[in-house]
C-alpha positions as a printed Julia matrix, in Angstrom:
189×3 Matrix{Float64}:
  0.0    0.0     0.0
  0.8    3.17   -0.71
  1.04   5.94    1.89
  2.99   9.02    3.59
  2.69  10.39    6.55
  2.27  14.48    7.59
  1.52  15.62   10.83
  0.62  11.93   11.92
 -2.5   11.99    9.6
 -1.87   9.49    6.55
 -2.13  12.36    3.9
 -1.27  10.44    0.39
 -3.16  12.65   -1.98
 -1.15  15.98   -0.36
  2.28  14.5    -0.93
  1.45  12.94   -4.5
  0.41  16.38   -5.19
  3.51  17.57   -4.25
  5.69  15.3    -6.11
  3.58  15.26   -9.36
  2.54  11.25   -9.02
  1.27   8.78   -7.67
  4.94   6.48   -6.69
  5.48   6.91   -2.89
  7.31   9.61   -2.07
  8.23   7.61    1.45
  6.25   5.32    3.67
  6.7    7.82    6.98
  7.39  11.27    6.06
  5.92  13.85    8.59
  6.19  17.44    8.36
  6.04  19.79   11.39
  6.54  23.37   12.23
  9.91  24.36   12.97
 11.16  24.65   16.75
 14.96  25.86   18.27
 15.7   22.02   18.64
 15.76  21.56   14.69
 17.82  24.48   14.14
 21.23  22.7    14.83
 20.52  19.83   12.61
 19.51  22.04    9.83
 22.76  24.17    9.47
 24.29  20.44    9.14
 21.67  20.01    6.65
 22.77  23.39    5.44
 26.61  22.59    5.6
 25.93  19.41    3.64
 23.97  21.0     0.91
 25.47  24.6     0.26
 28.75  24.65    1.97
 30.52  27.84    3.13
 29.76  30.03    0.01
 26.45  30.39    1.38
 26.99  33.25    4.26
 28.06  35.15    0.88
 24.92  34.86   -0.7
 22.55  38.45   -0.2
 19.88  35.84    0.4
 21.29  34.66    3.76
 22.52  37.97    4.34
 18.83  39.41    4.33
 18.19  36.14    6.97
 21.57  36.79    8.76
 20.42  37.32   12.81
 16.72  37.77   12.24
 14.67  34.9    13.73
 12.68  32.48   11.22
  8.95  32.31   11.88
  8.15  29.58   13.37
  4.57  29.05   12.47
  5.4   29.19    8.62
  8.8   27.3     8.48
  8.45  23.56    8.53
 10.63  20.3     8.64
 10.84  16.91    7.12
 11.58  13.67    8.99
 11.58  10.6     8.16
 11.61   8.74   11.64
 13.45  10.43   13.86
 15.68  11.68   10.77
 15.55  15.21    9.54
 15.58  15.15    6.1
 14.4   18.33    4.9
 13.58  21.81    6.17
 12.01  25.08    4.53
 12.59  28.29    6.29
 10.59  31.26    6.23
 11.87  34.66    7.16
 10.05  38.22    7.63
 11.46  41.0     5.15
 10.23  44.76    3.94
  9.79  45.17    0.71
  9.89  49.19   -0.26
  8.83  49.69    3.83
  6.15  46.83    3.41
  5.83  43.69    4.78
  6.76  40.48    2.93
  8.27  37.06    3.08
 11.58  34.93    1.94
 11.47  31.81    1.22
 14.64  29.72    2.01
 16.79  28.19    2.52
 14.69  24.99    1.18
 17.14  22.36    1.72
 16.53  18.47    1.19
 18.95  16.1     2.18
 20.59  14.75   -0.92
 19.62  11.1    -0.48
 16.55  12.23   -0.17
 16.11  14.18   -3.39
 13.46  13.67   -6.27
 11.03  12.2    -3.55
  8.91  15.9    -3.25
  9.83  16.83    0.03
 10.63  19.89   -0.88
  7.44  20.75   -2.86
  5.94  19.83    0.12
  7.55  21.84    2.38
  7.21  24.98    0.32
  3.08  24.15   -0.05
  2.83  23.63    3.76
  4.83  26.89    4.39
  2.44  29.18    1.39
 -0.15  27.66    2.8
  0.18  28.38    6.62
  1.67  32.0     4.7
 -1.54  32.67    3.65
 -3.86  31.94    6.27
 -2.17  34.07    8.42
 -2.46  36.98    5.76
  0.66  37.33    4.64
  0.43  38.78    0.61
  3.68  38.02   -1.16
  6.82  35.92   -1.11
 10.32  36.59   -2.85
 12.92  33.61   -2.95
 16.2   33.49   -4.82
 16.0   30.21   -6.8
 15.56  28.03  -10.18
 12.59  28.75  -11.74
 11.93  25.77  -13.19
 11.4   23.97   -9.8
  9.94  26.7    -7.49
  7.27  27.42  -10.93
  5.26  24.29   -9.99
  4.67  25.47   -6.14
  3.61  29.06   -7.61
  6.57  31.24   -8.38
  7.48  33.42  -11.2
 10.26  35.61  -12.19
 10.03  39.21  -10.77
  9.3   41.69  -13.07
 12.76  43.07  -13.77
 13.23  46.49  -11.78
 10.81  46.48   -9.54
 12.84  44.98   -6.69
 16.24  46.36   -4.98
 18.07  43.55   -3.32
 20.98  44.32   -0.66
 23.77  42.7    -2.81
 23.83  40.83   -6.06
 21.53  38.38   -7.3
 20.91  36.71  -10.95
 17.47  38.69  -11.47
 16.15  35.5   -13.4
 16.5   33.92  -10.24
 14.69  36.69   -8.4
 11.1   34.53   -7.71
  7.85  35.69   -6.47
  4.78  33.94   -5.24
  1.45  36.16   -4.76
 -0.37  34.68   -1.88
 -3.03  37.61   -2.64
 -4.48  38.8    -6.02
 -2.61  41.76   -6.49
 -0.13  42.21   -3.88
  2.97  42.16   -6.62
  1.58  45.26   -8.11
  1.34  47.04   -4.64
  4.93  45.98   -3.65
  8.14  47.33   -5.09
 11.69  48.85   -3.97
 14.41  47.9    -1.56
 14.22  44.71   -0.29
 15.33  45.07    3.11
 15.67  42.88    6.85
 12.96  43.04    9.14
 13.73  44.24   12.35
């Protein structure tokens, strides 16, 4: 039989969704909101994944000291294994509020199983019913297009540092809310 596992509920037809089929994706995956224990295992995760070049990306830089929110970051595990986590950080965009999505990281032996579709749903998701409006990621667009995003229109967003601007990605969790939003990009404090 086929089945997964998120927040102890067998939820088959969420992570199929996710993964774009039917094949199991793993017989006990559950996903939970984040909490301080996971954090130390994820910047393994993190270490694993991206390596040191990462504090030099303007992505981290924007996540650099500023807590992750808790109630819209998740994690993967597999058993008592971690094997994924999505965080979710507060930012301004042009003084308003917004979101940033990332790091997504999945741990590479469990790649190509949707995890990480799944985390980002769960995270736009919870994003949304609490009212947030739009979220910016730095990413491929190829993979983060089937959970939502789309390039940013060229221009209308200032980042702190350098970033490809085809990899510049936003996801409209409200009809409308890219057209409202544009300037610096900025930390939340």
């Amino acid at each position: 039989m086929q089945r997964a596992m998120t927040d102890g509920y067998n939820d088959t037809a969420a992570v199929a969704a996710a993964s774009g089929d039917l094949t199991p994706v793993l017989p006990a995956l559950a996903l939970r909101p984040l909490n301080d224990a996971d954090l130390a295992q994820i910047l393994r995760l993190d270490e694993r994944a991206f390596g040191p070049g990462r504090f030099a990306r303007t992505a981290y830089r924007l996540r650099e000291n500023i807590a992750p929110d808790y109630s819209l970051s998740f994690v993967a595990h597999v058993a008592t294994f971690l094997v994924g986590s999505n965080i979710i950080t507060p930012i301004r965009v042009g003084g308003e509020p917004a979101l940033l999505l990332g790091p997504l990281t999945v741990d590479p032996s469990f790649r190509m199983r949707g995890i990480g579709e799944a985390l980002i749903k769960r995270s736009l998701s919870a994003a949304k019913a609490a009212g947030h409006t739009l979220v910016l990621l730095v990413g491929d667009a190829p993979y983060y297009s089937k959970t939502g995003f789309k390039p940013a229109p060229r221009g209308q967003f200032t980042l702190p540092g350098p970033v490809d601007p085809a990899r510049l990605l936003v996801c409209e969790l409200m009809d409308g809310a890219l057209g409202r939003m544009s300037g610096p990009v900025s930390r939340a404090w």
